[in-house]
Coordinates of C-alpha atoms and ligand atoms in Angstrom, one line a residue:
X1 CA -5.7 240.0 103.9
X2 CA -6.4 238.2 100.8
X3 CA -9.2 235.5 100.6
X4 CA -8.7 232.6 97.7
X5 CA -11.7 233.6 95.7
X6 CA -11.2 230.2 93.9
X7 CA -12.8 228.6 97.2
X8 CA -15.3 226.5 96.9
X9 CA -17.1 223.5 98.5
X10 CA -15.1 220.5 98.9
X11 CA -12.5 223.3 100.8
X12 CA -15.3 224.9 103.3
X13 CA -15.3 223.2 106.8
X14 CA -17.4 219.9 106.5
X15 CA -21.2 221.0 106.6
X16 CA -22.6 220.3 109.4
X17 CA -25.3 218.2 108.4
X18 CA -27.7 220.6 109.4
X19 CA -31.5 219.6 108.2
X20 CA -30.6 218.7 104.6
X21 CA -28.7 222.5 104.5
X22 CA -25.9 222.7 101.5
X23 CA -23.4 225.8 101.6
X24 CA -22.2 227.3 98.9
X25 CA -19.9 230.4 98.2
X26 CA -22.4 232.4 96.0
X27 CA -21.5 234.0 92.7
X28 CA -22.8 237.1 90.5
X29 CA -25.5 234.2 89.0
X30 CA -27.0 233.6 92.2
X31 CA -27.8 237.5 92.6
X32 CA -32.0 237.2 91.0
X33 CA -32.2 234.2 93.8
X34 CA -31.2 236.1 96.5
X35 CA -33.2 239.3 95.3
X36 CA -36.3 237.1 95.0
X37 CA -36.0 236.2 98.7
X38 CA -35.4 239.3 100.0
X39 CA -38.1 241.3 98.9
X40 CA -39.5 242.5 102.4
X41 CA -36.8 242.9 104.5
X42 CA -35.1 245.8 106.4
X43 CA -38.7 247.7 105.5
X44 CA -37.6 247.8 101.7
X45 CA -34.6 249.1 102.7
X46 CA -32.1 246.1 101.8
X47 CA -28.2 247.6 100.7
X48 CA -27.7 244.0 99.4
X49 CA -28.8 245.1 95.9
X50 CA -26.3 247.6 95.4
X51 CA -23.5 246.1 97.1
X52 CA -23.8 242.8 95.9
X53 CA -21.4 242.8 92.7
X54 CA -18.5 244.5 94.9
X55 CA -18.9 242.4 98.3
X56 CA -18.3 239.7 95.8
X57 CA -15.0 241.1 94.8
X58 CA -13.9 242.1 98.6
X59 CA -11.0 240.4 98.8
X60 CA -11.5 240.1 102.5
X61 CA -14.8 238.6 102.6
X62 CA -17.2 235.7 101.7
X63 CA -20.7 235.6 101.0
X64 CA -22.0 232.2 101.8
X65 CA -24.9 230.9 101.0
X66 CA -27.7 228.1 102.5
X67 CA -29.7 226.0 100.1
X68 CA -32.5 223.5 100.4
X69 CA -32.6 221.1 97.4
X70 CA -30.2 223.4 95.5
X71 CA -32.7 226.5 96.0
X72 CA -31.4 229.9 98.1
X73 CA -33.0 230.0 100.8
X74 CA -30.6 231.7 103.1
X75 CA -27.5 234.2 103.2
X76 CA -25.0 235.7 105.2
X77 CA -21.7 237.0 104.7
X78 CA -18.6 237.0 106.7
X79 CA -16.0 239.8 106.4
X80 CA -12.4 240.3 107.9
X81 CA -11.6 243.6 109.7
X82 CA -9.8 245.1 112.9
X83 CA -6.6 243.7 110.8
X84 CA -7.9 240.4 111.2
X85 CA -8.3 240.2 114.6
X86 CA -12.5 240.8 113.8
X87 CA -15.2 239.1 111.1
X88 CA -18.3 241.4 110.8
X89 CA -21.4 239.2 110.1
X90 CA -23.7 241.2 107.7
X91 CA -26.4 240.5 105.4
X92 CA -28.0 237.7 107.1
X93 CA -31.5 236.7 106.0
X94 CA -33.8 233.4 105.2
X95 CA -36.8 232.8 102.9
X96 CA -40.2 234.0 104.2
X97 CA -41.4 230.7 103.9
X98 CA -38.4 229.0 106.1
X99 CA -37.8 231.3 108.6
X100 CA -38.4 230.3 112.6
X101 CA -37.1 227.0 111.8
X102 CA -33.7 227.4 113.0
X103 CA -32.1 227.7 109.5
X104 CA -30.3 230.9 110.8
X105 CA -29.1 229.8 113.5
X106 CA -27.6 227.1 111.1
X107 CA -26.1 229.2 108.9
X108 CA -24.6 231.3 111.5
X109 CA -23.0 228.3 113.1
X110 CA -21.9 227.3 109.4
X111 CA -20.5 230.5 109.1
X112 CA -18.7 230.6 112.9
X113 CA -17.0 227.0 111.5
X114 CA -15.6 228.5 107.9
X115 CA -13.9 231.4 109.6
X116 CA -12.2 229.6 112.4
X117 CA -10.4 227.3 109.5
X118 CA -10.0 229.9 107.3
X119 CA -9.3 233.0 109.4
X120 CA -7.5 231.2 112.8
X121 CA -6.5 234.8 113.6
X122 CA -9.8 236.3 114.0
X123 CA -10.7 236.4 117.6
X124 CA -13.8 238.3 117.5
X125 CA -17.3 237.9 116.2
X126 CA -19.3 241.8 115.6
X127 CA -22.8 242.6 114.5
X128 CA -24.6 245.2 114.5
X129 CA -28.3 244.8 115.1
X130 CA -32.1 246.6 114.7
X131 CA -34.3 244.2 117.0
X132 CA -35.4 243.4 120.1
X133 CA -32.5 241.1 121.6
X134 CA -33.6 239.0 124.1
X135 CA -31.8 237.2 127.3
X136 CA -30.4 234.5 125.3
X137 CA -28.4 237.1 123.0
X138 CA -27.5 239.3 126.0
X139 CA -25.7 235.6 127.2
X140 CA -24.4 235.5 123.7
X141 CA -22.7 238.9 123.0
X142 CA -21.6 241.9 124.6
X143 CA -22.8 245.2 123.5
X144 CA -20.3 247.8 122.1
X145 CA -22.2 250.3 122.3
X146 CA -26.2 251.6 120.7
X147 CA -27.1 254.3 118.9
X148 CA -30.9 255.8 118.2
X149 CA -32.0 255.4 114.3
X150 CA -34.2 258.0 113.3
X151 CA -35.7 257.2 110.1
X152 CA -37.8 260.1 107.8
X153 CA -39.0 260.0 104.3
X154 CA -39.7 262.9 102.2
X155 CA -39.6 264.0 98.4
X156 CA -36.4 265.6 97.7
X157 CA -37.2 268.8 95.7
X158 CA -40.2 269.5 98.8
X159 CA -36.9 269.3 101.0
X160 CA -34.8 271.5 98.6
X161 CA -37.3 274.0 98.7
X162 CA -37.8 273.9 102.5
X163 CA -34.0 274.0 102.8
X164 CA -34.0 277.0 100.5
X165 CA -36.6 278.9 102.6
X166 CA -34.6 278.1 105.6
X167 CA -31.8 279.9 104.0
X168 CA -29.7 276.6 104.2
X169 CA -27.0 277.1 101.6
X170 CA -24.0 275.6 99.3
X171 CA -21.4 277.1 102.4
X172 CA -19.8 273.8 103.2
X173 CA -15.6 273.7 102.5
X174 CA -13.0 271.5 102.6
X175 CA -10.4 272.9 105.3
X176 CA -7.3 274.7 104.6
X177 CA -5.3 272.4 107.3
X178 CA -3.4 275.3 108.4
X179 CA -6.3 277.6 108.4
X180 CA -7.5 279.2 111.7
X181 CA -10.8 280.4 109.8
X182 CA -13.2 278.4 109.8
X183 CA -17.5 278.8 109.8
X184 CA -20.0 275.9 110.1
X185 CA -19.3 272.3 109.5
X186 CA -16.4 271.1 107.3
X187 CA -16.4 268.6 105.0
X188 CA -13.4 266.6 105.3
X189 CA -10.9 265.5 102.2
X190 CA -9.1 262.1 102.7
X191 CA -5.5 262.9 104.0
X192 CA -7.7 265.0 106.9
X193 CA -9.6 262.4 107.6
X194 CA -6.7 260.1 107.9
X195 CA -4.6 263.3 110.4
X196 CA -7.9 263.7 112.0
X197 CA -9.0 260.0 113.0
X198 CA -5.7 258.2 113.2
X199 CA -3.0 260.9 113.9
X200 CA -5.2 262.2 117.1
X201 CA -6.9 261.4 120.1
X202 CA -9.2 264.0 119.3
X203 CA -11.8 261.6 117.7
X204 CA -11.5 258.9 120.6
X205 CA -14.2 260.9 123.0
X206 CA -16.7 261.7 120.3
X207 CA -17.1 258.3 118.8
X208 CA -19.2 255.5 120.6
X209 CA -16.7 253.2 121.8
X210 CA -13.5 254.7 119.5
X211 CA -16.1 253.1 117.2
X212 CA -16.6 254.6 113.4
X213 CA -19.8 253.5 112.7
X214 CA -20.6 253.7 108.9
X215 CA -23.6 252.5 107.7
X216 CA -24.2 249.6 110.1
X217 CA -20.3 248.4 109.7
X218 CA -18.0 249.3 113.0
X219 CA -14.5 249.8 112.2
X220 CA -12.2 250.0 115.4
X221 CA -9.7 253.2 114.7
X222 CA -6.8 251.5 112.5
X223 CA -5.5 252.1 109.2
X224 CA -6.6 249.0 107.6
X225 CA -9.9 250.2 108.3
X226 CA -9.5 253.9 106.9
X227 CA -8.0 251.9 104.0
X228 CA -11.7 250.2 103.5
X229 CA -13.9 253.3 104.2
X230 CA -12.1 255.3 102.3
X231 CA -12.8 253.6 99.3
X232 CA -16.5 254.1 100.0
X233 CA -18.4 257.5 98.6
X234 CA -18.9 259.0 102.2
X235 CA -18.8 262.6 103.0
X236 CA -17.4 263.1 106.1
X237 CA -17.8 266.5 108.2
X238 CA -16.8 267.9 111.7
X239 CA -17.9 270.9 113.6
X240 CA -13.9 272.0 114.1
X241 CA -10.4 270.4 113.2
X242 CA -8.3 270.9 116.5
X243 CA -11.2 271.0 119.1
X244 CA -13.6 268.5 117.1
X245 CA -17.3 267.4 119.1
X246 CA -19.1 266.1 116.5
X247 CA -18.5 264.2 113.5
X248 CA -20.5 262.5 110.7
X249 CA -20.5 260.2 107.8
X250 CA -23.4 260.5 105.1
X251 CA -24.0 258.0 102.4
X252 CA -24.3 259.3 98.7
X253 CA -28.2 258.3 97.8
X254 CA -28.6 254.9 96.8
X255 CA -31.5 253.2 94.8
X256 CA -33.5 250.8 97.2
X257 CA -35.9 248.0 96.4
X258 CA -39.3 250.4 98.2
X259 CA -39.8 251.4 94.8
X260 CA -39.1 253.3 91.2
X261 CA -37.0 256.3 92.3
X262 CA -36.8 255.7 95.8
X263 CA -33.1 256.4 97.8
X264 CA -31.8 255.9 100.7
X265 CA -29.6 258.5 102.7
X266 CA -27.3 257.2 105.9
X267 CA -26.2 259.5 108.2
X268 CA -24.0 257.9 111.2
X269 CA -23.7 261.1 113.4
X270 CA -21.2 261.0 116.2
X271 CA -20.9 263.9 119.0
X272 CA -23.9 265.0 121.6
X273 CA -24.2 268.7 120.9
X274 CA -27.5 268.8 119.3
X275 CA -27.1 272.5 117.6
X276 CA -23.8 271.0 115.7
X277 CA -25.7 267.9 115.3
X278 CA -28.3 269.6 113.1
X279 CA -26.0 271.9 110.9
X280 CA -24.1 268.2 109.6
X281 CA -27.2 267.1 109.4
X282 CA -28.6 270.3 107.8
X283 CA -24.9 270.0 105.6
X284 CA -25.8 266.7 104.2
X285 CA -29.1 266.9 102.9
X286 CA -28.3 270.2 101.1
X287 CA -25.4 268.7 99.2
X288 CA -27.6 265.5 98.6
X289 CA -31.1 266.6 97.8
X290 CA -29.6 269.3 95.5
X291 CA -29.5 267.2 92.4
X292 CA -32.1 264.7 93.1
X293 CA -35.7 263.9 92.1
X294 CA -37.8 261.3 94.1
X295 CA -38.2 260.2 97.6
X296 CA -35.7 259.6 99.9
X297 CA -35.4 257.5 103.3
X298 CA -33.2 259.1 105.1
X299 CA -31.9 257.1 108.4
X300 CA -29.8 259.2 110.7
X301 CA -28.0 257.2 113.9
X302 CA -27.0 259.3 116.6
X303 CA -26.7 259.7 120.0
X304 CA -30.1 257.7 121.6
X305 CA -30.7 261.1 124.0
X306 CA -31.0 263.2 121.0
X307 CA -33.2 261.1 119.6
X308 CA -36.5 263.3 120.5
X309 CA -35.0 266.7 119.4
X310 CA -33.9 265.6 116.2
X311 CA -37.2 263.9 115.4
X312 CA -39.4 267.2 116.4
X313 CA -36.8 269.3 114.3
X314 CA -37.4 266.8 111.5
X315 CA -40.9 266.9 111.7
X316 CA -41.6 270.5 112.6
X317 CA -38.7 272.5 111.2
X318 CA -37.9 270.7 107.9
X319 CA -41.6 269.2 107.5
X320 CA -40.3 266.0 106.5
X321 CA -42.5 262.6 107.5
X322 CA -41.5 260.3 110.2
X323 CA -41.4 256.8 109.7
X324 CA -41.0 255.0 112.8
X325 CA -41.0 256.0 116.3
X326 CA -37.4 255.1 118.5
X327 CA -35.3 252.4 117.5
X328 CA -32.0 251.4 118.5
X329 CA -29.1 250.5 116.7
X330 CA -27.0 247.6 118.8
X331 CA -23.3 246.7 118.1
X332 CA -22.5 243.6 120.0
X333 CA -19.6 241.2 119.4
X334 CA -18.8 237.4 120.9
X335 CA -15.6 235.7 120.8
X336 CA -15.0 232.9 118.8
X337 CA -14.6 229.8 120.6
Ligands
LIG401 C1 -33.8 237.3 111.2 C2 -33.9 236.0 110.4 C3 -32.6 235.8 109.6 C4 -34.0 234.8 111.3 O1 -34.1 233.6 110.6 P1 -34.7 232.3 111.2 O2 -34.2 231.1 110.3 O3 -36.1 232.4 111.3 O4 -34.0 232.2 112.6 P2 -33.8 230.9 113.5 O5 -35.1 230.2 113.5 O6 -32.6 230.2 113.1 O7 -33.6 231.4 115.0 C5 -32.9 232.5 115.3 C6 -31.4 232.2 115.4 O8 -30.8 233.3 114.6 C7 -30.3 234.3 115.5 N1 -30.8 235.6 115.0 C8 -32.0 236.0 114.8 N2 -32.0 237.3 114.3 C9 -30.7 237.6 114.2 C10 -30.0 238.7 113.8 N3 -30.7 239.8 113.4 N4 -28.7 238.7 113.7 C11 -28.0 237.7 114.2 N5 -28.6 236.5 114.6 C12 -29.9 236.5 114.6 C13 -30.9 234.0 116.8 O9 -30.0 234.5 117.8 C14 -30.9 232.4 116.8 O10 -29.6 231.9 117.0 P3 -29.5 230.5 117.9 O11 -29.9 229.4 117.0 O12 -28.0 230.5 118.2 O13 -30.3 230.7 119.1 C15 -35.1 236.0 109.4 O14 -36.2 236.3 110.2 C16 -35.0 237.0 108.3 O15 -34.5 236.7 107.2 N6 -35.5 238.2 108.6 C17 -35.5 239.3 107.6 C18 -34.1 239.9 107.5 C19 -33.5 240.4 108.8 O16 -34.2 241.1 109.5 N7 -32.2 240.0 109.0 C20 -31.5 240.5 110.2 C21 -30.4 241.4 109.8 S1 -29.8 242.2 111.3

């Protein structure tokens, strides 16, 4: 689907008149505004920064943006999947200083308008969120499905060293398809992926809700999805490839806003076998520690019952600090009325 990036106000959906609120598409200049209001969310953790430049150049999405006498003081951006049948909401924040004064739900409501005239097709509303929802949003949405997020932080060459004296090694291979041999996880090249998650049912059981997951996105299992994730730097990995329980996805480190050399590591883990569970686990922080120097946040989602294992193998095994005790990862989706 192709979005005319040449959009701009007088073509948006009227605004709404919403408390003096103007709505603007927002633009590579607008990037040190939107930093400057963002500096304490998602616990430092914000992906905006390094996403910012190529979520403008998505061709299937818009970043909008809320302003109070011309200043940012809002954001959220809309973006066509599920062939067009879904728009993922992501990014959505407000200014300290103007939150809990309904300007979000403002801007969602802006947001809900622009896609029903530009996108009639879409049907479906998703979001995937970290907080407490309350009645009103269990009214508002259903739930797709929730996964635990187990969040550590640690310095990378302590980890490389406790790896190393765990005996953790460099044994990780991409799979010979035809190949009956196979030892520990396998890390998947793209045509697999594509055999493996599209050309099979075998993925359908292990995934929450035939749900990929990836990095707070969900992606229903279609090709125009694999299309989009497979442009992203993930390694993906799976215990076997014709009798496959668990699969995951893992981020390459990315600078967050915490701090001078401070990453971030996601890990969407899929499957409930809690021994496999840890090797991919194990898998991905070998091949992504190797190389690095600083601290890392590493935020693992996965199955909410294996929640307590992992977090006691984190802490007690690997030696690595915990961050914050159980949280829960919601995807929930509304239709568009
Ligand atoms: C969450 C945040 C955007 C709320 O902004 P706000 O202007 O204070 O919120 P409002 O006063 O408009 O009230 C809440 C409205 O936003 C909705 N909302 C609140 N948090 C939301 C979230 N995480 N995702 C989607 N909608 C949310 C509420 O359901 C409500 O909608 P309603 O008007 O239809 O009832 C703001 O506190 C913020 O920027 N926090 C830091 C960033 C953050 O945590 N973003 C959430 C990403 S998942």
């Amino acid at each position: 689907m192709k979005i005319d990036t040449s959009l701009s106000m007088p073509q948006l959906p009227e605004a709404l008149s919403h408390a003096g609120l103007q709505f603007t598409v927002a633009t590579e200049e607008d990037f040190e505004d939107i930093m400057a209001m963002s500096q304490d969310i998602y616990g430092g953790l914000d992906y905006l920064p390094t996403r910012y430049t190529s979520w403008l150049q998505e061709t299937n999405r818009i970043v909008i943006l809320a302003r109070k006498h011309g200043k940012v003081i809002g954001l959220e951006s809309v973006c066509v999947i599920d062939e067009g049948e879904t728009v993922l909401v992501e990014g959505l924040r407000v200014a300290p200083q103007e939150r809990g004064k309904g300007v979000a739900g403002v801007l969602l409501r802006f947001c809900s308008e622009l896609v029903k005239s530009r996108f009639p097709e879409v049907k479906v509303t998703r979001l995937t969120r970290d907080d407490q929802l309350g009645p009103k949003d269990y009214q508002k949405y259903r739930i797709i499905t929730k996964q635990g997020i187990l969040l550590v932080r640690f310095r990378a060459e302590e980890l490389k060293q406790r790896l190393s004296e765990l005996g953790v090694g460099e044994d990780l291979h991409y799979p010979m398809i035809n190949s009956s041999q196979r030892a520990g996880p396998l890390r998947l090249d793209h045509p697999t992926i594509q055999r493996l998650f599209l050309g099979t049912d075998l993925m359908q059981p292990i995934l929450p809700n035939a749900t990929i997951i990836q990095d707070w996105q969900p992606f229903k299992l279609l090709s125009s999805n694999m299309a989009i994730l497979l442009k992203k730097d993930i390694d993906w990995m799976v215990d076997d490839l014709s009798n496959p329980s668990v699969a995951s996805l893992c981020t390459f480190p990315f600078s967050v806003p915490i701090g001078d050399n401070w990453y971030y590591l996601n890990i969407d883990m899929f499957g409930k076998d809690v021994g496999l569970v840890r090797q991919q686990f194990l898998g991905h922080l070998q091949r992504h520690t190797s190389s690095l120097k600083g601290h890392v946040m590493c935020q693992m989602f996965l199955e909410p019952q294996l929640w307590e294992s992992m977090a006691h193998f984190c802490q007690h095994t690997l030696g690595v600090e915990l961050v914050k005790e159980y949280r829960e990862q919601c995807v929930v989706e509304a239709d568009i009325v």
